[in-house]
Coordinates of C-alpha atoms in Angstrom, one line a residue:
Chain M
X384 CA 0.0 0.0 0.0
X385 CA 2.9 2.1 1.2
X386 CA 4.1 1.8 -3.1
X387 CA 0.6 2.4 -3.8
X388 CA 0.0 5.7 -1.9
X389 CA 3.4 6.7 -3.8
X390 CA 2.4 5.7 -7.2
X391 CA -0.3 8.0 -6.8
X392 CA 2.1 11.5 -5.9
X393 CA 0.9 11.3 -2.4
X394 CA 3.9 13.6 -0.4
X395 CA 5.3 13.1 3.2
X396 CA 7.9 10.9 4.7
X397 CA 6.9 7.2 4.9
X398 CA 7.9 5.2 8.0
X399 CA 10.1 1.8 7.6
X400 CA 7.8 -1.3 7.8
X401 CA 4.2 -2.7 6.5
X402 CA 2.4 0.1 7.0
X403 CA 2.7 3.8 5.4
X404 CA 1.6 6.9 7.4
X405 CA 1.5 9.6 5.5
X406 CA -0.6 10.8 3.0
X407 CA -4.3 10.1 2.2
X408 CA -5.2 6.6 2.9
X409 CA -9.2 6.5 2.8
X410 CA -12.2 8.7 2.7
X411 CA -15.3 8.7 4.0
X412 CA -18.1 10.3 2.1
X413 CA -21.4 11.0 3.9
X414 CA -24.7 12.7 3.9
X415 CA -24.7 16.1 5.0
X416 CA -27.9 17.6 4.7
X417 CA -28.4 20.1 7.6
X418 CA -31.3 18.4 9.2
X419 CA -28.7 16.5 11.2
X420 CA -27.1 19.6 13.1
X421 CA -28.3 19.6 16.2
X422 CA -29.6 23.7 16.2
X423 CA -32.0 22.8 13.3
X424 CA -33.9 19.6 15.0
X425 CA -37.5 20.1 16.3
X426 CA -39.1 17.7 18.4
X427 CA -38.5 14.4 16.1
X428 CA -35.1 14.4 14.6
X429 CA -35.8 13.4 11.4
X430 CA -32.0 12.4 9.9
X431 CA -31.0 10.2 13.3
X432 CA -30.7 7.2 11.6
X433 CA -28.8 9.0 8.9
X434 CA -26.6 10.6 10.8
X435 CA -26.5 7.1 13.4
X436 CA -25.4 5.3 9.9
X437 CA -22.6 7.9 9.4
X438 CA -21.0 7.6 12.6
X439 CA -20.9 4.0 12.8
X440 CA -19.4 4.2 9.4
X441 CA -16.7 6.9 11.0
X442 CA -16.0 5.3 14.0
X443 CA -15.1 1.8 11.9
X444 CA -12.7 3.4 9.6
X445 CA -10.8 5.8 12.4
X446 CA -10.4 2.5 14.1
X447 CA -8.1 1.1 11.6
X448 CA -6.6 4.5 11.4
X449 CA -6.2 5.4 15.2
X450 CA -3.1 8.0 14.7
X451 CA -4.2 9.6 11.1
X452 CA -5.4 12.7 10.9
X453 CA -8.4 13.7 9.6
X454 CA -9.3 16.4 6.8
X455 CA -13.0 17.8 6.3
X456 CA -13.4 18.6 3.0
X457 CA -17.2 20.5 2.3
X458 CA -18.5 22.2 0.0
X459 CA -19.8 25.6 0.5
X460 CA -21.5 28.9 -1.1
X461 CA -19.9 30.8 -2.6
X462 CA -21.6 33.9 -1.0
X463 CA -22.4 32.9 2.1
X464 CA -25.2 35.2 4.1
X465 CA -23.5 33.9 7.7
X466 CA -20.4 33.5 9.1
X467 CA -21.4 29.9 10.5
X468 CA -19.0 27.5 8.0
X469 CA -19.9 25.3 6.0
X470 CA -23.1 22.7 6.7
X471 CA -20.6 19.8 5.6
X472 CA -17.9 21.0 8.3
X473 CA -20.3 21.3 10.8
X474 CA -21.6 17.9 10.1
X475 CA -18.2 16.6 10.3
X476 CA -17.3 18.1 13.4
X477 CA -20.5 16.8 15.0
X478 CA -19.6 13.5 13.9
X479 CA -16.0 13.1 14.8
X480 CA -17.2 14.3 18.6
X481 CA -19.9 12.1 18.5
X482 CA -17.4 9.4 17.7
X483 CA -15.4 10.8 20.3
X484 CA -12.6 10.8 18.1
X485 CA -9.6 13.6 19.9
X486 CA -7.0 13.3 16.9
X487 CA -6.2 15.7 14.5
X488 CA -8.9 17.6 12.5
X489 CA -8.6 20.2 9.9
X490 CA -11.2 21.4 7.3
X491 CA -10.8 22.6 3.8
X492 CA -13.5 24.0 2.1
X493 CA -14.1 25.2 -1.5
X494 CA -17.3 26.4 -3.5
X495 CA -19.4 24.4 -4.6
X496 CA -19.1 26.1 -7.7
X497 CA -15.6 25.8 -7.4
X498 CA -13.1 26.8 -10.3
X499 CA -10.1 24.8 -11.5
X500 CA -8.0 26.8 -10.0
X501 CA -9.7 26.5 -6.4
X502 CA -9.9 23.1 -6.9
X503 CA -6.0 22.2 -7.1
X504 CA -5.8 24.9 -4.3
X505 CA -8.1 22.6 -1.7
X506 CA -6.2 19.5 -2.9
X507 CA -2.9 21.6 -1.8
X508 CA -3.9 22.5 1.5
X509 CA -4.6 18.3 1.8
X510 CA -1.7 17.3 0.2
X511 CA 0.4 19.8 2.7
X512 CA -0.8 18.5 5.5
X513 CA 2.7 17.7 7.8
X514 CA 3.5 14.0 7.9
X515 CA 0.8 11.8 8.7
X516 CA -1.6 9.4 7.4
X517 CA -4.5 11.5 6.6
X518 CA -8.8 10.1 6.5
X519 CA -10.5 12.7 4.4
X520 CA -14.3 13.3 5.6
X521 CA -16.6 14.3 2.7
X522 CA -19.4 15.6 3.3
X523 CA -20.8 15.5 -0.2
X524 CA -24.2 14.7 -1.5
X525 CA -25.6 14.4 -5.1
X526 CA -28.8 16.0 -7.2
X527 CA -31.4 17.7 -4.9
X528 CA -33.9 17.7 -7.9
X529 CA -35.0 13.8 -7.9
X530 CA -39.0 14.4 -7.7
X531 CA -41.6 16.6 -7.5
X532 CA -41.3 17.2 -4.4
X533 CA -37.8 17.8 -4.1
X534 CA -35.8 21.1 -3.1
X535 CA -35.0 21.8 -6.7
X536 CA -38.2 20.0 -8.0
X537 CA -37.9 17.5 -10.5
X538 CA -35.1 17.5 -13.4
X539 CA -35.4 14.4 -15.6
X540 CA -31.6 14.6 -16.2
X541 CA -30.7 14.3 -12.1
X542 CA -31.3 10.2 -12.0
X543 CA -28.6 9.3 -14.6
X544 CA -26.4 11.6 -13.3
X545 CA -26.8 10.1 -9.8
X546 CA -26.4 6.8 -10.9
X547 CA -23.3 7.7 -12.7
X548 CA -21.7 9.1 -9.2
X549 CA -22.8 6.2 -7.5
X550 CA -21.5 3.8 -9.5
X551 CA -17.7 5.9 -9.7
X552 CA -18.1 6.4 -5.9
X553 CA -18.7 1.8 -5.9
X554 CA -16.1 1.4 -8.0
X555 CA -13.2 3.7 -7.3
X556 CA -13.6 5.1 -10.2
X557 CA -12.0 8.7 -10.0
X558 CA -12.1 9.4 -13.8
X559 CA -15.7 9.1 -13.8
X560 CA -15.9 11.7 -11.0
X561 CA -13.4 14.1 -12.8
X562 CA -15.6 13.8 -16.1
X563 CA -18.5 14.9 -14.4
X564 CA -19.8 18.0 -16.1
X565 CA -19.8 20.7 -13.2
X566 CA -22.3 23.1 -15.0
X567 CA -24.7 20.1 -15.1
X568 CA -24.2 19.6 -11.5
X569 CA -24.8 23.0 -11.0
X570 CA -28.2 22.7 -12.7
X571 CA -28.9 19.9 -10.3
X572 CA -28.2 21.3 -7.4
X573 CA -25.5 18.7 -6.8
X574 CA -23.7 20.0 -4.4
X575 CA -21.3 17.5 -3.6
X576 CA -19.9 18.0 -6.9
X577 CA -16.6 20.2 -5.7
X578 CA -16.2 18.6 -2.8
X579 CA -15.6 14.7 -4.8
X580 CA -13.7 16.6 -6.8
X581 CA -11.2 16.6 -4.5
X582 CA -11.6 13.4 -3.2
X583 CA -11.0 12.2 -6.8
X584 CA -7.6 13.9 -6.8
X585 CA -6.4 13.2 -3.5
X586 CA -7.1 9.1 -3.7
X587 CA -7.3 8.7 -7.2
X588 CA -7.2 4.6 -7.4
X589 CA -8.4 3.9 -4.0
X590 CA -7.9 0.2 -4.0
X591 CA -11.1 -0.6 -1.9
X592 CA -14.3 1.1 -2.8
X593 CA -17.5 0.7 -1.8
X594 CA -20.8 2.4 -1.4
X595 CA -22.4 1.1 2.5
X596 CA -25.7 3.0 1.6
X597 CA -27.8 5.4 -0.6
X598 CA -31.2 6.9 0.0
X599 CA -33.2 9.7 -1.2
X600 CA -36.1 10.6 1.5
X601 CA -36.0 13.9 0.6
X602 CA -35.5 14.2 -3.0
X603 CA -31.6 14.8 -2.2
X604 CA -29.5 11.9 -3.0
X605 CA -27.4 11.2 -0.1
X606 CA -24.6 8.6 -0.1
X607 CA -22.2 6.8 2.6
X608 CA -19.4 5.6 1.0
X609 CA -15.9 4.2 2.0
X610 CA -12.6 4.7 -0.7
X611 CA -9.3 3.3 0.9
X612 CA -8.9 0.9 4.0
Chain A
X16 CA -48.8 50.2 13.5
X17 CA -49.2 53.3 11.1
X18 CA -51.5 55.0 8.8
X19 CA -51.7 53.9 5.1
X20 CA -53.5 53.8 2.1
X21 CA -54.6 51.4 -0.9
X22 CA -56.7 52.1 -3.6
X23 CA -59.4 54.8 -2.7
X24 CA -59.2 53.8 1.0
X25 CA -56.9 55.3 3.9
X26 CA -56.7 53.1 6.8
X27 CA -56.1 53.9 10.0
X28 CA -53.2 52.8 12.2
X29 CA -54.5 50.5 13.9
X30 CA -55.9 48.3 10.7
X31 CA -55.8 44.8 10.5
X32 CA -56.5 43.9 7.3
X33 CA -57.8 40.5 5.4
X34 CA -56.5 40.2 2.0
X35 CA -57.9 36.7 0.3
X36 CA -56.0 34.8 -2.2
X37 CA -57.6 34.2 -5.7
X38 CA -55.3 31.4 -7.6
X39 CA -56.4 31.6 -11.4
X40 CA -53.8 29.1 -11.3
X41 CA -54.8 25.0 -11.7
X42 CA -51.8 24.0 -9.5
X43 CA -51.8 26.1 -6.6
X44 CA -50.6 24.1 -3.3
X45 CA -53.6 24.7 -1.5
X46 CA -56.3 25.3 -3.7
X47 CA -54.9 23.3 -6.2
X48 CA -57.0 24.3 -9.3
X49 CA -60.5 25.3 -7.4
X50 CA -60.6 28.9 -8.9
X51 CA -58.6 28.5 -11.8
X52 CA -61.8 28.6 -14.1
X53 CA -63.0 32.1 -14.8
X54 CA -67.0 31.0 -13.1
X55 CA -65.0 29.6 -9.8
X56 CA -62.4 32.6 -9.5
X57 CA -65.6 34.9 -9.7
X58 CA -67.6 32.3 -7.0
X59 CA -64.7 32.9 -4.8
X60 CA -64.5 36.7 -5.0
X61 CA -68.0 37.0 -4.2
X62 CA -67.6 34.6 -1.4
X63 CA -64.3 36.5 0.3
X64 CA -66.0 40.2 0.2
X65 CA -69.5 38.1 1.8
X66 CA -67.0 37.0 4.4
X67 CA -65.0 40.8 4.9
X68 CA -61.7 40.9 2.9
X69 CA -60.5 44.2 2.4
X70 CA -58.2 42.8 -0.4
X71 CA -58.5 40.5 -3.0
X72 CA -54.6 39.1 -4.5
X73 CA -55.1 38.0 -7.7
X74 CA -52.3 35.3 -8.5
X75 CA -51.7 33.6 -11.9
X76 CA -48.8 31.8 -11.6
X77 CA -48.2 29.4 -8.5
X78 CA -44.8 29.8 -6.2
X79 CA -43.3 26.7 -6.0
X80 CA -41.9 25.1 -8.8
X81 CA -43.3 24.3 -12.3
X82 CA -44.4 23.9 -16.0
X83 CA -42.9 27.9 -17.1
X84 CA -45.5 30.1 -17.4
X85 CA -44.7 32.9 -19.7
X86 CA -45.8 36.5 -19.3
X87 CA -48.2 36.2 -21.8
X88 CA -49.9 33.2 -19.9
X89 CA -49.6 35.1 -16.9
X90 CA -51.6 38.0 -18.5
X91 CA -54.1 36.0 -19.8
X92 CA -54.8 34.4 -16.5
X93 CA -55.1 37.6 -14.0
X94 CA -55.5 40.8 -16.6
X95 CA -59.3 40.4 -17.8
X96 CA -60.0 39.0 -14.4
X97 CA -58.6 42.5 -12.6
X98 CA -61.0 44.2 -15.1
X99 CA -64.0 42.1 -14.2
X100 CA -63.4 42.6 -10.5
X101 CA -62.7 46.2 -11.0
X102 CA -66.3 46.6 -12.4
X103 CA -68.2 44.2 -10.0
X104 CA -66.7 45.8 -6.6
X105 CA -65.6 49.2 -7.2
X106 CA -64.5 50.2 -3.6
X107 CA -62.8 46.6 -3.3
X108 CA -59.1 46.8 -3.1
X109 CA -57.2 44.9 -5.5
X110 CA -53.9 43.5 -5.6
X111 CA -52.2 41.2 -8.1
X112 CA -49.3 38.7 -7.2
X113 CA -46.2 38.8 -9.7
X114 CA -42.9 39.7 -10.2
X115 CA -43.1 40.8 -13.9
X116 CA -43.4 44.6 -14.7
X117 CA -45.2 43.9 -18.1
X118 CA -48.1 41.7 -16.4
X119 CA -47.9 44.7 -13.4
X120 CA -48.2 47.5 -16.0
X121 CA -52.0 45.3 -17.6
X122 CA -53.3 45.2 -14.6
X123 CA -52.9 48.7 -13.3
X124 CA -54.0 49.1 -16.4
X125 CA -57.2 47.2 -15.7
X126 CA -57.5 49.0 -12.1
X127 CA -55.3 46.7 -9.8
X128 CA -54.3 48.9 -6.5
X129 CA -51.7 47.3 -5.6
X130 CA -48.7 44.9 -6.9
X131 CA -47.5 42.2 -4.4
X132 CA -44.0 41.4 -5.5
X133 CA -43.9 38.3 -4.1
X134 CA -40.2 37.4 -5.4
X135 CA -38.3 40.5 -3.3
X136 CA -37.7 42.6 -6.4
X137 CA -36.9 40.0 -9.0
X138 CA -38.0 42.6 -11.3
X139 CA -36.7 45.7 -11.0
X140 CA -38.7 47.6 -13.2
X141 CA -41.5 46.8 -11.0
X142 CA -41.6 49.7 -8.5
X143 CA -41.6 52.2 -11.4
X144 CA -44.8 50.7 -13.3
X145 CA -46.6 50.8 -9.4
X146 CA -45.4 54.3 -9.4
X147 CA -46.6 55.2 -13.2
X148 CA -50.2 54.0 -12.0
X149 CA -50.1 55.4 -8.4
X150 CA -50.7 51.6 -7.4
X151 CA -49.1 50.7 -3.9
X152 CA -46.3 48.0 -3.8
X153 CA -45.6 44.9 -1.3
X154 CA -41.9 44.5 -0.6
X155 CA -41.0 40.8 0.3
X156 CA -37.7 38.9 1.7
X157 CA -36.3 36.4 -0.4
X158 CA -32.8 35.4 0.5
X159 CA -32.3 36.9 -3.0
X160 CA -33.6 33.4 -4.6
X161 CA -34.4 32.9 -8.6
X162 CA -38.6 33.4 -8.2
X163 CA -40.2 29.6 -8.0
X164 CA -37.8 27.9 -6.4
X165 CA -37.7 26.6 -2.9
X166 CA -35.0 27.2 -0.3
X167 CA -32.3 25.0 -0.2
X168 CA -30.0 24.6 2.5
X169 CA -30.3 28.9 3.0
X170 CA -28.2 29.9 6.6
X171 CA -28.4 33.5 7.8
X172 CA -26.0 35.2 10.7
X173 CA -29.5 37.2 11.5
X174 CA -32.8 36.3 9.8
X175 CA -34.3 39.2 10.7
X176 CA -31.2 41.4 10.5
X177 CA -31.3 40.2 6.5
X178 CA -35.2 40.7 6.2
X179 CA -35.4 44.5 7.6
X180 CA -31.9 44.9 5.0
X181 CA -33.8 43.7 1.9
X182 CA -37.2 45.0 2.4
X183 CA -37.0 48.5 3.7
X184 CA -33.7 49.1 1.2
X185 CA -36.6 47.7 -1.7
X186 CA -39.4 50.3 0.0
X187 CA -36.9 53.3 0.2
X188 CA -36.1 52.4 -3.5
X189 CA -39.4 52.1 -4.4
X190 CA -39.9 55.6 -3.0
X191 CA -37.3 57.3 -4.8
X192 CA -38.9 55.5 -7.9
X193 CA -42.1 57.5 -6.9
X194 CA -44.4 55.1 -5.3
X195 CA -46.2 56.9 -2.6
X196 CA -44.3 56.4 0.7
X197 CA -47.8 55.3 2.7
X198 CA -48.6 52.8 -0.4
X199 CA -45.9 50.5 0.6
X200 CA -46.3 47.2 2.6
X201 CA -42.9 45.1 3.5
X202 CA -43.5 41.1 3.9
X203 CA -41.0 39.0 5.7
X204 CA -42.1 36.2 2.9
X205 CA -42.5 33.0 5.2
X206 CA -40.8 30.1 3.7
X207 CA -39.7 31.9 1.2
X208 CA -35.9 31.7 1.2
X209 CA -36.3 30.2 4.5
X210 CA -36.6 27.3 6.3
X211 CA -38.7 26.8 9.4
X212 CA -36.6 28.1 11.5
X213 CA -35.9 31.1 10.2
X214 CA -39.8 31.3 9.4
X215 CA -40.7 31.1 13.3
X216 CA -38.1 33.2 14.3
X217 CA -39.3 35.9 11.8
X218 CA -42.3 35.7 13.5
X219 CA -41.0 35.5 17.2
X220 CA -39.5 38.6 16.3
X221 CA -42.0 40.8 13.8
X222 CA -41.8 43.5 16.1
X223 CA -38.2 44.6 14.6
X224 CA -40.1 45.2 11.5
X225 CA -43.1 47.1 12.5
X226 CA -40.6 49.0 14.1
X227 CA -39.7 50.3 11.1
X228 CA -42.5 52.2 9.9
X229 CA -44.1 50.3 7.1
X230 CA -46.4 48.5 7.0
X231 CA -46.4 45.3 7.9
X232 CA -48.2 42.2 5.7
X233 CA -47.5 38.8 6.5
X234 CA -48.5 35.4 4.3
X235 CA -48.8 33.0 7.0
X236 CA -51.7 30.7 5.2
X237 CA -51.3 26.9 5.6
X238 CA -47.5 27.2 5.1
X239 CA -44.9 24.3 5.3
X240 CA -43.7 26.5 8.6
X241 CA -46.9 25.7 10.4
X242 CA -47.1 22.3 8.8
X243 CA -43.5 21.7 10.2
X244 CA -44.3 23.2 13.6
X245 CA -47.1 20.7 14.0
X246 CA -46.6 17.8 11.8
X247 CA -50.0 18.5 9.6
X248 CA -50.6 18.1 6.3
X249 CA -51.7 20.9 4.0
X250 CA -55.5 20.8 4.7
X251 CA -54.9 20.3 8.3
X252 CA -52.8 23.8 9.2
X253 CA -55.5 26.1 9.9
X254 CA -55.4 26.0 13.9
X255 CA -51.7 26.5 13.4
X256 CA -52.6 29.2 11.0
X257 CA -54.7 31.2 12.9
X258 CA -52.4 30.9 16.0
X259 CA -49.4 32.4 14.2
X260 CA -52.3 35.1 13.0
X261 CA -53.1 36.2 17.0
X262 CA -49.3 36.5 17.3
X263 CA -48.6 38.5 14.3
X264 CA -51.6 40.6 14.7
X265 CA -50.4 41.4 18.0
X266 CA -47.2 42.4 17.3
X267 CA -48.5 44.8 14.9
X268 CA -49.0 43.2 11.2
X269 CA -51.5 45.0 10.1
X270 CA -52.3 43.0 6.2
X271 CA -53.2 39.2 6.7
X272 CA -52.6 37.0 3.1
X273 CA -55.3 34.0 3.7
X274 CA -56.9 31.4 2.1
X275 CA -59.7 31.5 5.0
X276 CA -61.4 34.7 5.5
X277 CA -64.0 34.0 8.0
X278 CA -62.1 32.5 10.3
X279 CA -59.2 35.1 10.2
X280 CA -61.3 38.1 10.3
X281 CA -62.4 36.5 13.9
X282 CA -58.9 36.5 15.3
X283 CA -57.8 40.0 14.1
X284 CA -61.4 41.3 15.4
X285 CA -60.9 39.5 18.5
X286 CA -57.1 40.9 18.4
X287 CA -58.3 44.1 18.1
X288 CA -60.7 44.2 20.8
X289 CA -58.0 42.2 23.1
X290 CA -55.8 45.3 22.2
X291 CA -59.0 47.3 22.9
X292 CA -58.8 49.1 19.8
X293 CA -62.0 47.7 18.7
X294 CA -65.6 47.3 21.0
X295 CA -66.7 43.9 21.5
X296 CA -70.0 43.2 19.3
X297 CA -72.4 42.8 22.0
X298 CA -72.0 43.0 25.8
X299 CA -74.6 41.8 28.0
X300 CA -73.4 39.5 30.2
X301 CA -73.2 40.6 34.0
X302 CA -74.9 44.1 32.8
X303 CA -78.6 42.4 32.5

């Protein structure tokens, strides 16, 4: 794995032995619509299970990964109206504490309409992370225009595009994420869009890929999946 | 609360006013195509003055999401309609829901008093054509959003802070346009741009806005903020409705946007007289 992470331009000393610590080694990509934060649930919380699902899913992988540190990477507006950070850090941070995870954390965000140019600048600030092995969270979900009665209503084009980033996201397959056509994206609210971008360059290849679940109660297409060990 | 005025009428500051939807739409959330024929829109009118609206608002194209409907559509759905009401209830005051200064210009044309901008200035030509015709103009809260489309993951530092930015800088512009300063209504826009949340909060705190000086008009009617609140169905938000009524009436809105007029011109009269600013109907009891 150690050649592996090399092969792939990942930077940072590597320790003698079996296993490699530095540079990205997995990802976790979850749902992060804001129903989960804990200032926007009513009476019933709506998303528990969702968020339940996310954490197990967390607190499997930062087992296997006990000393890496770990990277938030969210999408965000570009012109915010608050000063709150993003919903995908704040999602992040709510699961690593209710984990109880007390590594390293550290968030990079980009927009979600995020140019090429912002792009390679949030896979920097992963990349030059100091030496570690580093678990990237992504909060990252797809369309938000899957029926009627969905956020964005319903765009006929969102479902093949879905399935597309589902299957890439099962498979590993970073090409297909890098092909995805961003003003597309845009038109389906996909908001994940910048945010796998990164992913895509950061663990290009992941070795192990696999998508643990999918669901759209909403009309937004969430998506827990695991890339890495 | 202030003084202000609409169509031929000048109301006094402490007005509380019932303004009844007409959908000549077929798709409406609530209505869903009851008035959208021309016999069923009239049936309605007739049915909201019976029950004391001061304000009929005219609506041809629904808010959320849809089939496009083109200005043209619009116009043929609301501007023979304004005419027809025009001539059947003279003293009536009529409004019409859009965005678009073309369809805002034909129905001024046609006698509309008043043009709700539902969509927060999405047309910014709008003020001046409510100016050209002396009509009076409602200036909503949007979170600056495309018109039709619901909110999505919006986040404010300050709701309210955001609402009193956008709609008195939209009624100070519409002034200097030349609508008449005490023709002007600003609308926090419930679920518009917001999510419930920011919805109840806007209510919590309507106070900051009458505070301003306008006017203030609130569209409370069966909205996904009540249905939230309480977990009901559209069709089964009126209690929730009419609760969020007393509590906006008594923080001073003074224009009520409702699908149910009877029942809402109870609570504001019984607002009113709670507020004593209004004399009960009839008083016998203990005075035999």
């Amino acid at each position: 794995m150690g050649v592996r992470m090399a092969e792939v331009g990942m930077t940072g000393p590597v320790t003698e032995g079996a296993e490699p610590i530095s540079g990205v080694i997995a990802a976790l990509v979850l749902p992060s619509p804001p129903m989960q934060l804990p200032e926007y649930v009513g009476a019933a919380d709506p998303a528990a299970a969702i968020r339940e699902r996310s954490a197990a899913a967390l607190a499997d992988l930062l087992a296997r990964h006990p000393k890496a540190q770990v990277v938030v990477v969210s999408g965000r507006e570009r012109a915010a109206r608050h000063t709150k950070g993003s919903v995908g850090e704040r999602v992040g941070r709510l699961l690593l504490a209710q984990v109880g995870w007390a590594g390293s954390v550290r968030s990079v965000d980009l927009p979600f309409d995020a140019c090429p140019d912002e792009i390679e600048a949030a896979v920097a600030a992963v990349a030059g992370v100091p030496a570690s092995a580093t678990v990237l969270l992504i909060p990252a979900d797809l369309s938000a225009k899957r029926t009627e009665k969905a956020p964005g209503h319903l765009d006929p084009r969102a479902a093949a595009v879905d399935d597309g980033v589902l299957a890439a996201l099962a498979s590993g397959d970073d090409a297909a994420l890098r092909a995805l056509d961003p003003a597309l994206c845009a038109d389906l609210w996909l908001t994940g869009w910048a945010a796998l971008q990164v992913l895509a360059r950061c663990l290009p290849q992941p070795g192990s890929a696999r998508v643990v679940w999918s669901g759209d109660p909403y009309g937004v297409l969430y998506v827990l999946a695991r890339w890495g060990r | 609360m202030v003084e202000f005025r609409l169509g031929r009428h000048t109301y006094a500051a402490h007005s509380r006013l019932v303004m009844a939807i007409v959908n000549r739409t077929p798709d409406s959330f609530y209505d869903k195509g009851a008035t959208w024929a021309a016999d069923a829109a009239k049936d309605r009118v007739r049915q909201v003055v019976d029950e004391g609206a001061d304000i009929v608002d005219i609506g041809g194209i629904k808010a959320a999401p849809g089939a496009e409907i083109d200005a043209a559509e619009e116009m043929s759905r609301v501007v023979d309609f304004v005419g027809w009401v025009r001539a059947a209830y003279p003293e009536l005051v009529i409004s019409v829901d859009t965005w678009r200064a073309e369809v805002g210009r034909a129905v001024c044309a046609e006698g509309a008093d008043l043009l709700n901008d539902a969509w927060g200035g999405a047309d910014p030509d709008l003020p001046s054509v409510a100016a050209e015709f002396g009509a009076g103009l409602v200036c909503t809260h949007t979170g600056g959003v495309t018109p039709r489309t619901r909110p999505f993951r919006v986040e404010y530092d300050d709701v309210v802070a955001d609402i009193l930015e956008s709609v008195v800088g939209q009624a100070e512009r519409a002034v200097a346009v030349g609508v008449a300063r005490d023709r002007i209504l600003i609308d926090p826009a419930h679920d518009f741009g917001k999510n419930t949340w920011h919805s109840l909060e806007a209510t919590r705190r309507l106070g900051e806005l009458v505070g301003t000086g306008w006017p203030v008009l609130v569209s409370l009617s069966n909205k996904d903020f009540v249905g939230e609140t309480l977990d009901r169905p559209v069709g089964e938000r009126l209690t929730g409705t009419l609760a969020a009524t007393a509590i906006s009436s008594w923080l001073g809105a003074q224009v009520y946007r409702v699908h149910e007029v009877a029942e809402t011109r109870q609570v504001l009269d019984m607002v009113s007289t709670i507020a004593g600013e209004r004399p009960p109907a009839i008083t016998t009891r203990g005075l035999q």
